Tab-separated table of C-alpha atoms in Angstrom:
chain	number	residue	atom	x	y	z
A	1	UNK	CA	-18.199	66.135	47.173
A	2	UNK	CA	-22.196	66.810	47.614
A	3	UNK	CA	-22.347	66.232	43.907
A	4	UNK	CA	-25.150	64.587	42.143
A	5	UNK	CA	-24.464	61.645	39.485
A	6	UNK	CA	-26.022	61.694	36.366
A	7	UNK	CA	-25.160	58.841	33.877
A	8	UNK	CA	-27.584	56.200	33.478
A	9	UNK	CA	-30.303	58.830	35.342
A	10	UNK	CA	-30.032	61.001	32.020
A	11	UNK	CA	-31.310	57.748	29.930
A	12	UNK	CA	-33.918	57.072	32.579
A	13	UNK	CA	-35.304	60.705	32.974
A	14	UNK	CA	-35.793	61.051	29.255
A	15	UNK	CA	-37.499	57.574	29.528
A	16	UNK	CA	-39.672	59.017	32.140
A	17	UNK	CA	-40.290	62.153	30.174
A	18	UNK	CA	-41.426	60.547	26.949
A	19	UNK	CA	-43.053	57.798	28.529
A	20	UNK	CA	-40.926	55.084	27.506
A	21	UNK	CA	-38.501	51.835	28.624
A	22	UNK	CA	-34.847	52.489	29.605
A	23	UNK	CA	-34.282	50.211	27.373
A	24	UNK	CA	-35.672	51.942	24.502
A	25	UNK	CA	-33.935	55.138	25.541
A	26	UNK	CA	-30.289	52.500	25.740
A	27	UNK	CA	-31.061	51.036	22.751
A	28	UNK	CA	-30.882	54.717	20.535
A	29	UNK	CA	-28.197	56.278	22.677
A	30	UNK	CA	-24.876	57.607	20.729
A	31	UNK	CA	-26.539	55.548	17.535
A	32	UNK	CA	-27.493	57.426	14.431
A	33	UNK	CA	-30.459	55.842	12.881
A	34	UNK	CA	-30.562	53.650	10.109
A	35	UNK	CA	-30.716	55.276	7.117
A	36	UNK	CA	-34.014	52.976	6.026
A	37	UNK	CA	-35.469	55.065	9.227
A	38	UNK	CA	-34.711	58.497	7.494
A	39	UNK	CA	-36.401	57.926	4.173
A	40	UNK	CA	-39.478	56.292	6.019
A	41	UNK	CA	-39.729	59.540	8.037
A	42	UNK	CA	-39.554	61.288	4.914
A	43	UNK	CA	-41.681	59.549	2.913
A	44	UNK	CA	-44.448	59.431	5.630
A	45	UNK	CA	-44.191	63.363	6.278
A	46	UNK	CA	-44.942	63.825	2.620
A	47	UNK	CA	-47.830	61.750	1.979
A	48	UNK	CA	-51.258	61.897	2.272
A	49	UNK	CA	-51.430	59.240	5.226
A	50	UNK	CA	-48.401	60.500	6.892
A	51	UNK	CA	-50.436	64.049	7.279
A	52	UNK	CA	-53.389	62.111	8.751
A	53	UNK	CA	-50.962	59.938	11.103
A	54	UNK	CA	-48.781	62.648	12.279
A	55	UNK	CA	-48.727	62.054	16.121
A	56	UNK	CA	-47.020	58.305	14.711
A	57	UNK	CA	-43.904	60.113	13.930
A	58	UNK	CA	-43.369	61.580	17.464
A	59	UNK	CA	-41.935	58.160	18.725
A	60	UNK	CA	-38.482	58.491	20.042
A	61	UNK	CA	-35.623	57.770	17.604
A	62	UNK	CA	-32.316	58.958	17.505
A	63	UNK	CA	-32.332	62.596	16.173
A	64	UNK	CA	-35.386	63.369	18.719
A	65	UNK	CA	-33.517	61.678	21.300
A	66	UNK	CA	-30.523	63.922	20.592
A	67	UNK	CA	-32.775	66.852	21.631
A	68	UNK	CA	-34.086	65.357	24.544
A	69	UNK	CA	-30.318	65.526	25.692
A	70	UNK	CA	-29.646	69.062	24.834
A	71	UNK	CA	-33.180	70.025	26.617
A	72	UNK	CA	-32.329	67.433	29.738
A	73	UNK	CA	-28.344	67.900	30.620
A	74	UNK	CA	-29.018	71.957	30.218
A	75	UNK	CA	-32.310	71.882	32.666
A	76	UNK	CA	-30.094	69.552	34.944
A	77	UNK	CA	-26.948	71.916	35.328
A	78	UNK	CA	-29.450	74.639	36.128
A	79	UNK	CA	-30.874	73.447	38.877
A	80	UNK	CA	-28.053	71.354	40.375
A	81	UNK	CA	-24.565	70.827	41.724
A	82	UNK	CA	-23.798	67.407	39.286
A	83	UNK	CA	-21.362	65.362	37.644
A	84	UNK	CA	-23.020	64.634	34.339
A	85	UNK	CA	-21.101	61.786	32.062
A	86	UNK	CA	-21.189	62.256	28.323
A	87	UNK	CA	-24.213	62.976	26.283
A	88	UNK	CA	-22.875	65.550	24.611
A	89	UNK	CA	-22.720	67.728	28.053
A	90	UNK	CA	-19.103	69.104	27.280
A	91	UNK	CA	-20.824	71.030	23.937
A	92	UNK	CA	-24.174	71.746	25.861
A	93	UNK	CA	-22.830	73.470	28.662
A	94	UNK	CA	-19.831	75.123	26.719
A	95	UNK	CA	-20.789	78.567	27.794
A	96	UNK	CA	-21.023	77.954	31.480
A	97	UNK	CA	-18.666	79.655	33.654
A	98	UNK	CA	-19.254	76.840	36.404
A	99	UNK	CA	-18.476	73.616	34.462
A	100	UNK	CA	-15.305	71.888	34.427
A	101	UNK	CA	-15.200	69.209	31.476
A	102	UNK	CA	-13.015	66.371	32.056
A	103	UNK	CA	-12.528	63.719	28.956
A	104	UNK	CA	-11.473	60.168	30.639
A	105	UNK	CA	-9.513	57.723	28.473
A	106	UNK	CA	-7.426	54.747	28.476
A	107	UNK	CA	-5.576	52.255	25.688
A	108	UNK	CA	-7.410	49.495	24.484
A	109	UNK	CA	-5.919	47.276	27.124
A	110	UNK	CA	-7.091	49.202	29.228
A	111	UNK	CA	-10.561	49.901	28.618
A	112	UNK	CA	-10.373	45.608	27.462
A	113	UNK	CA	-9.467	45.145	31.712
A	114	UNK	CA	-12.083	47.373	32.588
A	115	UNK	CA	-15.189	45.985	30.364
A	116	UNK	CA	-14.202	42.517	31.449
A	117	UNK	CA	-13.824	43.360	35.305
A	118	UNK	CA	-17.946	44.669	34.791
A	119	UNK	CA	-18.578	41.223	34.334
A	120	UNK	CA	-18.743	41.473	30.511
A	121	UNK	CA	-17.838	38.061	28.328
A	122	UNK	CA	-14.710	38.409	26.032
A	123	UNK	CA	-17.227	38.760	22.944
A	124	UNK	CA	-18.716	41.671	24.319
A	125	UNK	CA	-16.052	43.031	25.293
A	126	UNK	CA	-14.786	43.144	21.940
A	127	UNK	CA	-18.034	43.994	20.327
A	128	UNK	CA	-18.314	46.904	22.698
A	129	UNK	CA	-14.774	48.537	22.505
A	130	UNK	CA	-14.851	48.055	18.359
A	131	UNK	CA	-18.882	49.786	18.637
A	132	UNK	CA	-19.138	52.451	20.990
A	133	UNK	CA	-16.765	55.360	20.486
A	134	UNK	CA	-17.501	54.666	16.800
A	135	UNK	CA	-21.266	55.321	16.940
A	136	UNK	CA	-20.875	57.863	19.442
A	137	UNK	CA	-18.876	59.786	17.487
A	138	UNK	CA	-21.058	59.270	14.282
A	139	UNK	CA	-24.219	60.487	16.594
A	140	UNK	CA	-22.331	63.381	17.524
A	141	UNK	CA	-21.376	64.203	14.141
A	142	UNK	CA	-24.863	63.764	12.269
A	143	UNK	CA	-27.168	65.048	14.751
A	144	UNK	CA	-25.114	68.143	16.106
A	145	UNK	CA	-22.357	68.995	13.555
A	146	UNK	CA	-19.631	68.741	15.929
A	147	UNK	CA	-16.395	66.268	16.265
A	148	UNK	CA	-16.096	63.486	19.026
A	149	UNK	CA	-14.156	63.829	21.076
A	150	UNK	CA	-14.023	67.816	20.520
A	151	UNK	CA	-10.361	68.733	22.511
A	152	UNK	CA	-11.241	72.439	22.603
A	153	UNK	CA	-14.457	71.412	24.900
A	154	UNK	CA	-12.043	70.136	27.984
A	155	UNK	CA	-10.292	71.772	30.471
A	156	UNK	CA	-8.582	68.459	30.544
A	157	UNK	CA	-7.684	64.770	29.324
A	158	UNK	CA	-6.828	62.320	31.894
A	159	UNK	CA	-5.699	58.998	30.665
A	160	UNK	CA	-6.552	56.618	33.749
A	161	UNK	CA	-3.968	53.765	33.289
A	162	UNK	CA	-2.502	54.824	36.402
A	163	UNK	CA	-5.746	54.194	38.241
A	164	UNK	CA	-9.359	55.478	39.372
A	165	UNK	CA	-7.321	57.462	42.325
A	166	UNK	CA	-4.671	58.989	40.419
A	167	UNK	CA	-7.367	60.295	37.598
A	168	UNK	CA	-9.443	61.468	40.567
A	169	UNK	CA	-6.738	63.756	42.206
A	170	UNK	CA	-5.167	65.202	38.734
A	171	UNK	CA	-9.178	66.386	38.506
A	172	UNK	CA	-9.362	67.806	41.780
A	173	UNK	CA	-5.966	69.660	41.413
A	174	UNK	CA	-6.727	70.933	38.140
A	175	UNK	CA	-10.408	72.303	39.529
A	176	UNK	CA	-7.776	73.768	42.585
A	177	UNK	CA	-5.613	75.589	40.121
A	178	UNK	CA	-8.102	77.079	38.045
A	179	UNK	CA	-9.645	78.444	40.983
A	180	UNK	CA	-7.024	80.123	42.184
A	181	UNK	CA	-6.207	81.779	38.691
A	182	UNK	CA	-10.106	82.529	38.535
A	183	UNK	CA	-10.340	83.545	42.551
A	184	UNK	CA	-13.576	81.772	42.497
A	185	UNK	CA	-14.949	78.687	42.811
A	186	UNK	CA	-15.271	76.586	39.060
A	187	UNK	CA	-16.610	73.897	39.850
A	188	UNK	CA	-15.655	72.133	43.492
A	189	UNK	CA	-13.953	73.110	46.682
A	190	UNK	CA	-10.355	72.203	46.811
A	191	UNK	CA	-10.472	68.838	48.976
A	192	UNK	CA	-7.992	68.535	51.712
């Protein structure tokens, strides 16, 4: 569709940005920090040595991290035709008469299939379906006030069970139907 991907690339450009490894950047994705983190932030913004070792508390954590998104996925959809996935984009771009937000979902079984077909073991395939919509939707809720997955943000939910195809074509006659009520073009060009 002449789209550009941005998934991973969001976790490396903020990398890039703050001069830091992926892995870092991975690491604090969709994960609040640690509540130990928060007092030691607060504790070394109110003393004496904290005021003298101020450029120490610019390091990347979570809650700057969830800035760098906002300031990233916005600057992105600016400048670009793009598929962004996640990272809060559904809330960031909310306002844009050009973006069509799509929520992807499946059962556990599912999602279990899926994880293990990436090449994952059993045990983190586990760890990662019990962890990650969890934390992301505790990131979501501490560091921007909002609900996970937020069903007003969507233009629509697409359970994809039935397969990467099927989900693909609901999408594109979805994006089809809304232009025609809109007479303009959303988001893509109906595909043929």
């Amino acid at each position: 569709l002449g789209f550009r991907l941005w998934d991973r690339e969001i976790n490396e450009e903020i990398a890039r940005r703050v001069r830091c490894s992926v892995a870092t950047v991975d690491k604090l994705a969709n994960r609040c920090d640690p509540m130990y983190h928060s007092l030691l932030k607060a504790f070394m913004r109110g003393s004496f040595e904290g005021s003298l070792q101020s450029g120490m508390l610019e390091h990347l954590d979570s809650e700057r991290l969830s800035v760098l998104f906002t300031k990233v996925i916005t600057e992105i959809a600016a400048k670009e035709r793009c598929v962004i996935v996640g990272h809060g984009a559904p809330w960031f771009l909310r306002d844009r008469d050009d973006a069509f937000h799509v929520f992807l979902y499946a059962p556990y079984a599912e999602k279990f299939r899926r994880t293990l077909a990436q090449g994952k073991t059993r045990e983190q395939t586990e760890e990662l379906l019990e962890t990650v919509d969890r934390d992301r939707a505790a990131f979501v809720k501490k560091y921007y006030g909002k609900d996970w997955p937020d069903r007003h943000l969507y233009h629509l939910m697409v359970n994809t069970t039935p397969g990467d195809a099927v989900a693909v074509k609901m999408i594109l006659d979805e994006i089809e139907m809304l232009n025609i009520k809109a007479g303009s073009s959303m988001a893509v060009p109906a595909q043929k």
